[in-house]
Amino acid sequence: QVQLVESGGGLVQPGGSLRLSCVASGFTSDSDYYAIGWFRQAPGKEREGVSCINTRDGSTYYSDSVKDRFTITRDNAKNTIYLQINNLKPEDTALYYCATQRFRGPRALCVFGPRYWGQGTQVTVSS
């Protein structure tokens, strides 16, 4: 049973930073689930794949809306994926989810979506 547990969300002022974490477990075959990503959904908007990473080689994908402000990294020893968010804007307010699916690389995962989701962590940007 794939499990993804997010943490690190909170209330931040515009211009601030946050680092989200996602601990992954339960993979029956690590070789199948080689990409993990971050998605977000704001009220009244569709879910968006913002950043995904290949846990083997570290290659990444970012949506155009978050390039230059978001950085995704991984620590394979800790089975953890991080999302560093800088220069937060009110429009970044959303529920952020960690997600994965077998046999999908970073771009495909972010663009076409995953099967397995975490519970999400709320990010609110407000003064």
XYZ file of N, CA, C and O in Angstrom:
508
model
N 0.848 -1.183 0.000
C 0.000 0.000 0.000
C 0.890 1.242 0.000
O 1.608 1.522 0.952
N 0.811 1.985 -1.095
C 1.605 3.206 -1.191
C 1.046 4.251 -0.226
O -0.159 4.498 -0.184
N 1.940 4.840 0.546
C 1.542 5.909 1.464
C 2.433 7.123 1.244
O 3.649 6.991 1.128
N 1.793 8.265 1.216
C 2.494 9.528 1.038
C 2.003 10.475 2.133
O 0.797 10.719 2.241
N 2.926 10.994 2.921
C 2.552 11.848 4.044
C 3.258 13.190 3.913
O 4.489 13.262 3.960
N 2.445 14.234 3.752
C 2.982 15.572 3.580
C 3.035 16.329 4.910
O 2.258 16.060 5.824
N 3.932 17.294 4.962
C 4.004 18.199 6.109
C 4.684 19.485 5.666
O 5.244 19.554 4.568
N 4.618 20.492 6.542
C 5.343 21.724 6.287
C 4.518 22.912 5.850
O 5.044 24.018 5.699
N 3.228 22.712 5.640
C 2.390 23.836 5.243
C 2.174 24.802 6.397
O 2.570 24.546 7.533
N 1.534 25.925 6.085
C 1.251 26.904 7.128
C 0.805 28.216 6.555
O 0.570 28.347 5.348
N 0.701 29.207 7.450
C 0.330 30.564 7.065
C 1.593 31.396 6.932
O 2.384 31.478 7.885
N 1.764 32.002 5.778
C 2.986 32.755 5.490
C 2.615 34.091 4.864
O 1.641 34.165 4.108
N 3.393 35.104 5.152
C 3.172 36.403 4.526
C 3.708 36.402 3.102
O 4.644 35.657 2.780
N 3.150 37.227 2.248
C 3.696 37.344 0.886
C 5.184 37.657 0.917
O 5.641 38.466 1.727
N 5.913 36.994 0.026
C 7.365 37.147 -0.008
C 8.112 36.160 0.859
O 9.342 36.059 0.762
N 7.403 35.429 1.695
C 8.025 34.456 2.573
C 8.350 33.149 1.871
O 8.140 33.005 0.661
N 8.857 32.193 2.650
C 9.263 30.900 2.109
C 8.713 29.764 2.971
O 8.437 29.958 4.170
N 8.587 28.621 2.357
C 8.198 27.396 3.051
C 8.925 26.230 2.415
O 9.264 26.276 1.228
N 9.135 25.181 3.201
C 9.618 23.929 2.650
C 8.640 22.820 3.028
O 8.447 22.531 4.213
N 8.055 22.234 2.004
C 7.141 21.115 2.207
C 7.916 19.808 2.118
O 8.874 19.697 1.348
N 7.468 18.822 2.892
C 8.094 17.503 2.875
C 7.062 16.435 2.575
O 5.899 16.563 2.967
N 7.524 15.380 1.918
C 6.657 14.239 1.614
C 7.453 12.970 1.882
O 8.465 12.729 1.223
N 6.981 12.181 2.823
C 7.620 10.896 3.118
C 6.834 9.799 2.415
O 5.613 9.686 2.611
N 7.529 9.014 1.614
C 6.900 7.975 0.809
C 7.246 6.588 1.343
O 8.377 6.347 1.770
N 6.260 5.692 1.310
C 6.504 4.328 1.771
C 5.515 3.379 1.101
O 4.568 3.810 0.441
N 5.781 2.083 1.274
C 4.837 1.085 0.805
C 5.004 0.661 -0.635
O 4.152 -0.045 -1.177
N 6.104 1.039 -1.266
C 6.305 0.632 -2.657
C 6.724 -0.830 -2.711
O 7.707 -1.214 -2.104
N 5.981 -1.620 -3.473
C 6.337 -3.029 -3.608
C 7.539 -3.191 -4.501
O 8.283 -4.144 -4.394
N 7.716 -2.214 -5.396
C 8.884 -2.239 -6.261
C 9.338 -0.810 -6.493
O 8.677 -0.045 -7.170
N 10.450 -0.437 -5.888
C 10.937 0.929 -6.033
C 11.190 1.288 -7.482
O 11.057 2.451 -7.867
N 11.527 0.290 -8.291
C 11.871 0.589 -9.670
C 10.662 1.042 -10.473
O 10.802 1.695 -11.487
N 9.457 0.692 -10.023
C 8.257 1.084 -10.758
C 7.844 2.521 -10.453
O 7.319 3.220 -11.307
N 8.041 2.942 -9.221
C 7.598 4.274 -8.796
C 8.808 5.180 -8.729
O 9.346 5.444 -7.656
N 9.242 5.620 -9.850
C 10.480 6.392 -9.843
C 10.265 7.883 -9.932
O 11.223 8.650 -9.877
N 9.040 8.331 -10.059
C 8.770 9.761 -10.046
C 7.738 10.086 -8.983
O 6.741 9.371 -8.821
N 7.993 11.136 -8.257
C 7.059 11.635 -7.254
C 6.908 13.136 -7.486
O 7.872 13.800 -7.878
N 5.727 13.639 -7.236
C 5.517 15.044 -7.532
C 4.626 15.763 -6.552
O 4.016 15.144 -5.674
N 4.591 17.072 -6.719
C 3.742 17.946 -5.917
C 2.651 18.546 -6.800
O 2.932 19.047 -7.895
N 1.447 18.499 -6.285
C 0.282 19.055 -6.946
C -0.386 20.016 -5.975
O -0.197 19.916 -4.761
N -1.173 20.917 -6.511
C -1.898 21.819 -5.628
C -3.290 22.080 -6.177
O -3.515 21.996 -7.391
N -4.199 22.396 -5.266
C -5.549 22.744 -5.671
C -6.037 23.895 -4.814
O -6.099 23.775 -3.577
N -6.351 24.981 -5.478
C -6.912 26.145 -4.805
C -8.427 26.083 -4.892
O -8.982 25.443 -5.802
N -9.133 26.739 -3.992
C -10.603 26.727 -4.026
C -11.128 27.194 -5.372
O -10.708 28.243 -5.880
N -12.007 26.406 -5.945
C -12.625 26.777 -7.209
C -11.756 26.575 -8.436
O -12.147 26.946 -9.546
N -10.572 25.982 -8.250
C -9.674 25.766 -9.380
C -9.368 24.284 -9.551
O -9.522 23.489 -8.626
N -8.897 23.939 -10.735
C -8.513 22.561 -10.993
C -7.174 22.247 -10.322
O -6.356 23.132 -10.085
N -7.007 20.963 -10.036
C -5.744 20.528 -9.467
C -4.632 20.695 -10.495
O -4.821 20.403 -11.680
N -3.488 21.173 -10.036
C -2.366 21.476 -10.929
C -1.113 20.735 -10.490
O -0.765 20.747 -9.310
N -0.445 20.116 -11.438
C 0.852 19.514 -11.160
C 1.914 20.584 -11.220
O 2.160 21.125 -12.290
N 2.532 20.932 -10.100
C 3.470 22.048 -10.091
C 4.912 21.607 -10.265
O 5.711 22.303 -10.885
N 5.286 20.463 -9.697
C 6.675 20.038 -9.815
C 6.780 18.547 -9.535
O 6.188 18.056 -8.582
N 7.555 17.852 -10.377
C 7.757 16.410 -10.221
C 9.224 16.079 -10.417
O 9.927 16.777 -11.160
N 9.670 15.001 -9.766
C 11.080 14.644 -9.804
C 11.271 13.151 -10.032
O 10.486 12.329 -9.534
N 12.298 12.820 -10.813
C 12.728 11.436 -10.976
C 13.640 11.118 -9.802
O 14.713 11.713 -9.661
N 13.218 10.192 -8.953
C 13.992 9.916 -7.737
C 15.298 9.186 -8.021
O 16.156 9.094 -7.147
N 15.443 8.679 -9.216
C 16.688 7.982 -9.558
C 17.772 8.954 -9.986
O 18.881 8.930 -9.454
N 17.435 9.806 -10.969
C 18.484 10.665 -11.508
C 18.317 12.132 -11.160
O 19.139 12.963 -11.548
N 17.232 12.471 -10.463
C 17.028 13.850 -10.025
C 16.494 14.780 -11.085
O 16.352 15.986 -10.823
N 16.173 14.278 -12.260
C 15.612 15.158 -13.282
C 14.255 15.657 -12.824
O 13.546 14.978 -12.078
N 13.917 16.864 -13.264
C 12.734 17.516 -12.729
C 11.843 18.095 -13.820
O 12.272 18.294 -14.965
N 10.629 18.376 -13.425
C 9.667 19.082 -14.268
C 9.005 20.137 -13.400
O 8.657 19.868 -12.240
N 8.820 21.332 -13.973
C 8.098 22.408 -13.290
C 7.038 22.981 -14.216
O 7.284 23.157 -15.413
N 5.904 23.316 -13.651
C 4.907 24.027 -14.447
C 5.391 25.466 -14.640
O 6.167 25.993 -13.826
N 4.946 26.084 -15.708
C 5.378 27.449 -16.008
C 5.004 28.429 -14.895
O 5.686 29.429 -14.685
N 3.936 28.134 -14.193
C 3.452 29.075 -13.175
C 4.350 29.150 -11.946
O 4.229 30.096 -11.162
N 5.255 28.179 -11.782
C 6.066 28.161 -10.554
C 7.566 28.155 -10.811
O 8.358 28.163 -9.860
N 7.966 28.158 -12.074
C 9.397 28.152 -12.382
C 10.078 29.336 -11.727
O 9.547 30.421 -11.671
N 11.286 29.120 -11.275
C 12.136 30.141 -10.661
C 11.784 30.419 -9.208
O 12.542 31.112 -8.525
N 10.670 29.911 -8.725
C 10.332 30.114 -7.314
C 10.243 28.814 -6.530
O 10.400 28.803 -5.303
N 9.957 27.706 -7.222
C 9.811 26.409 -6.576
C 11.021 25.549 -6.925
O 11.491 25.563 -8.066
N 11.479 24.777 -5.947
C 12.571 23.835 -6.173
C 12.215 22.507 -5.523
O 11.932 22.455 -4.325
N 12.234 21.448 -6.326
C 11.952 20.109 -5.820
C 13.258 19.340 -5.698
O 14.111 19.399 -6.580
N 13.410 18.637 -4.568
C 14.599 17.828 -4.342
C 14.185 16.524 -3.676
O 13.041 16.373 -3.240
N 15.149 15.581 -3.630
C 14.825 14.331 -2.960
C 15.994 13.899 -2.099
O 17.142 14.199 -2.382
N 15.648 13.148 -1.043
C 16.631 12.488 -0.179
C 16.235 11.022 -0.148
O 15.357 10.620 0.625
N 16.857 10.239 -1.007
C 16.459 8.838 -1.134
C 16.720 8.044 0.146
O 16.008 7.086 0.441
N 17.718 8.432 0.897
C 18.006 7.728 2.151
C 16.862 7.870 3.148
O 16.647 7.001 3.989
N 16.142 8.982 3.043
C 15.014 9.236 3.950
C 13.674 9.010 3.271
O 12.630 9.269 3.880
N 13.693 8.563 2.018
C 12.446 8.376 1.261
C 11.585 9.644 1.290
O 10.355 9.564 1.426
N 12.233 10.767 1.164
C 11.546 12.048 1.323
C 11.775 12.947 0.113
O 12.891 13.024 -0.409
N 10.697 13.608 -0.293
C 10.726 14.601 -1.360
C 10.420 15.954 -0.730
O 9.520 16.054 0.119
N 11.155 16.965 -1.149
C 10.952 18.306 -0.616
C 10.514 19.264 -1.718
O 10.891 19.100 -2.878
N 9.747 20.265 -1.317
C 9.402 21.353 -2.225
C 9.707 22.661 -1.520
O 9.024 23.020 -0.551
N 10.743 23.328 -1.973
C 11.102 24.636 -1.435
C 10.349 25.697 -2.233
O 10.449 25.732 -3.466
N 9.599 26.529 -1.528
C 8.810 27.567 -2.186
C 9.297 28.920 -1.686
O 9.227 29.208 -0.483
N 9.774 29.738 -2.589
C 10.278 31.063 -2.239
C 9.389 32.146 -2.827
O 8.624 31.903 -3.765
N 9.503 33.344 -2.251
C 8.746 34.491 -2.743
C 7.261 34.132 -2.909
O 6.674 34.318 -3.979
N 6.694 33.626 -1.844
C 5.299 33.182 -1.895
C 4.369 34.326 -2.240
O 4.541 35.465 -1.786
N 3.350 33.996 -3.035
C 2.346 34.960 -3.476
C 0.969 34.494 -3.019
O 0.749 33.292 -2.838
N 0.030 35.406 -2.873
C -1.328 34.991 -2.466
C -1.920 33.922 -3.384
O -2.657 33.045 -2.914
N -1.574 33.969 -4.662
C -2.119 32.972 -5.584
C -1.511 31.577 -5.398
O -1.942 30.614 -6.029
N -0.503 31.461 -4.541
C 0.043 30.151 -4.193
C -0.800 29.453 -3.123
O -0.554 28.287 -2.807
N -1.749 30.172 -2.560
C -2.614 29.581 -1.539
C -3.370 28.402 -2.123
O -4.070 28.533 -3.134
N -3.196 27.236 -1.500
C -3.807 26.007 -2.008
C -3.511 24.864 -1.040
O -2.684 24.994 -0.136
N -4.182 23.761 -1.285
C -3.847 22.508 -0.615
C -2.821 21.808 -1.494
O -3.076 21.584 -2.683
N -1.664 21.507 -0.914
C -0.574 20.903 -1.677
C -0.506 19.407 -1.369
O -0.457 18.992 -0.203
N -0.487 18.633 -2.441
C -0.477 17.182 -2.330
C 0.811 16.605 -2.912
O 1.344 17.105 -3.909
N 1.248 15.521 -2.308
C 2.320 14.702 -2.851
C 1.656 13.515 -3.553
O 0.651 12.982 -3.042
N 2.203 13.091 -4.691
C 1.526 12.038 -5.436
C 2.509 11.275 -6.314
O 3.591 11.780 -6.656
N 2.101 10.075 -6.709
C 2.945 9.249 -7.563
C 2.107 8.253 -8.355
O 0.918 8.036 -8.062
N 2.732 7.667 -9.356
C 2.096 6.595 -10.110
C 3.201 5.778 -10.755
O 4.246 6.326 -11.142
N 2.934 4.492 -10.900
C 3.906 3.609 -11.518
C 4.172 4.011 -12.956
O 3.274 4.451 -13.681
N 5.403 3.802 -13.357
C 5.801 3.901 -14.760
C 5.573 5.265 -15.385
O 5.393 5.362 -16.599
N 5.548 6.303 -14.569
C 5.454 7.650 -15.133
C 6.656 8.457 -14.721
O 7.014 8.519 -13.548
N 7.262 9.104 -15.711
C 8.358 10.012 -15.424
C 7.828 11.344 -14.929
O 6.618 11.565 -14.841
N 8.739 12.257 -14.604
C 8.319 13.522 -13.982
C 7.326 14.321 -14.827
O 6.316 14.798 -14.305
N 7.619 14.501 -16.096
C 6.717 15.318 -16.904
C 5.349 14.654 -17.043
O 4.298 15.289 -16.868
N 5.333 13.362 -17.358
C 4.060 12.654 -17.513
C 3.273 12.658 -16.212
O 2.048 12.799 -16.211
N 3.979 12.496 -15.105
C 3.292 12.494 -13.815
C 2.611 13.830 -13.564
O 1.437 13.881 -13.176
N 3.337 14.910 -13.779
C 2.780 16.238 -13.515
C 1.680 16.622 -14.498
O 0.709 17.274 -14.131
N 1.851 16.229 -15.759
C 0.895 16.660 -16.782
C -0.356 15.782 -16.800
O -1.484 16.287 -16.906
N -0.167 14.480 -16.679
C -1.296 13.565 -16.822
C -1.853 13.076 -15.499
O -2.920 12.470 -15.459
N -1.150 13.339 -14.414
C -1.701 13.038 -13.112
C -1.280 11.693 -12.571
O -0.819 10.826 -13.296
N -1.430 11.513 -11.257
C -1.019 10.291 -10.573
C -2.222 9.461 -10.136
O -3.367 9.894 -10.240
N -1.898 8.300 -9.597
C -2.930 7.452 -9.019
C -2.967 7.554 -7.506
O -4.017 7.519 -6.898
N -1.794 7.685 -6.895
C -1.705 7.661 -5.439
C -1.444 9.065 -4.917
O -0.549 9.761 -5.389
N -2.238 9.431 -3.924
C -2.186 10.779 -3.354
C -1.971 10.729 -1.849
O -2.427 9.816 -1.171
N -1.329 11.774 -1.347
C -1.294 11.973 0.095
C -2.532 12.744 0.534
O -3.417 13.032 -0.284
N -2.581 13.092 1.808
C -3.733 13.814 2.363
C -3.648 15.321 2.130
O -4.657 16.015 2.215
N -2.472 15.805 1.855
C -2.316 17.225 1.573
C -1.883 18.043 2.776
O -2.107 17.658 3.928
N -1.249 19.164 2.483
C -0.867 20.126 3.519
C -1.243 21.512 3.005
O -0.974 21.854 1.854
N -1.889 22.298 3.867
C -2.423 23.591 3.443
C -1.341 24.670 3.477
O -0.635 24.816 4.490
N -1.263 25.418 2.401
C -0.409 26.602 2.341
C -1.302 27.812 2.144
O -2.085 27.856 1.192
N -1.190 28.759 3.041
C -1.979 29.993 2.951
C -1.027 31.179 2.969
O -0.208 31.315 3.880
N -1.137 32.009 1.946
C -0.281 33.184 1.830
C -1.151 34.421 2.003
O -2.001 34.715 1.176
N -0.918 35.125 3.090
C -1.755 36.280 3.400
C -1.021 37.202 4.358
O -0.253 36.749 5.211
N -1.283 38.481 4.218
C -0.708 39.459 5.135
C -1.677 39.763 6.271
O -1.372 40.553 7.163
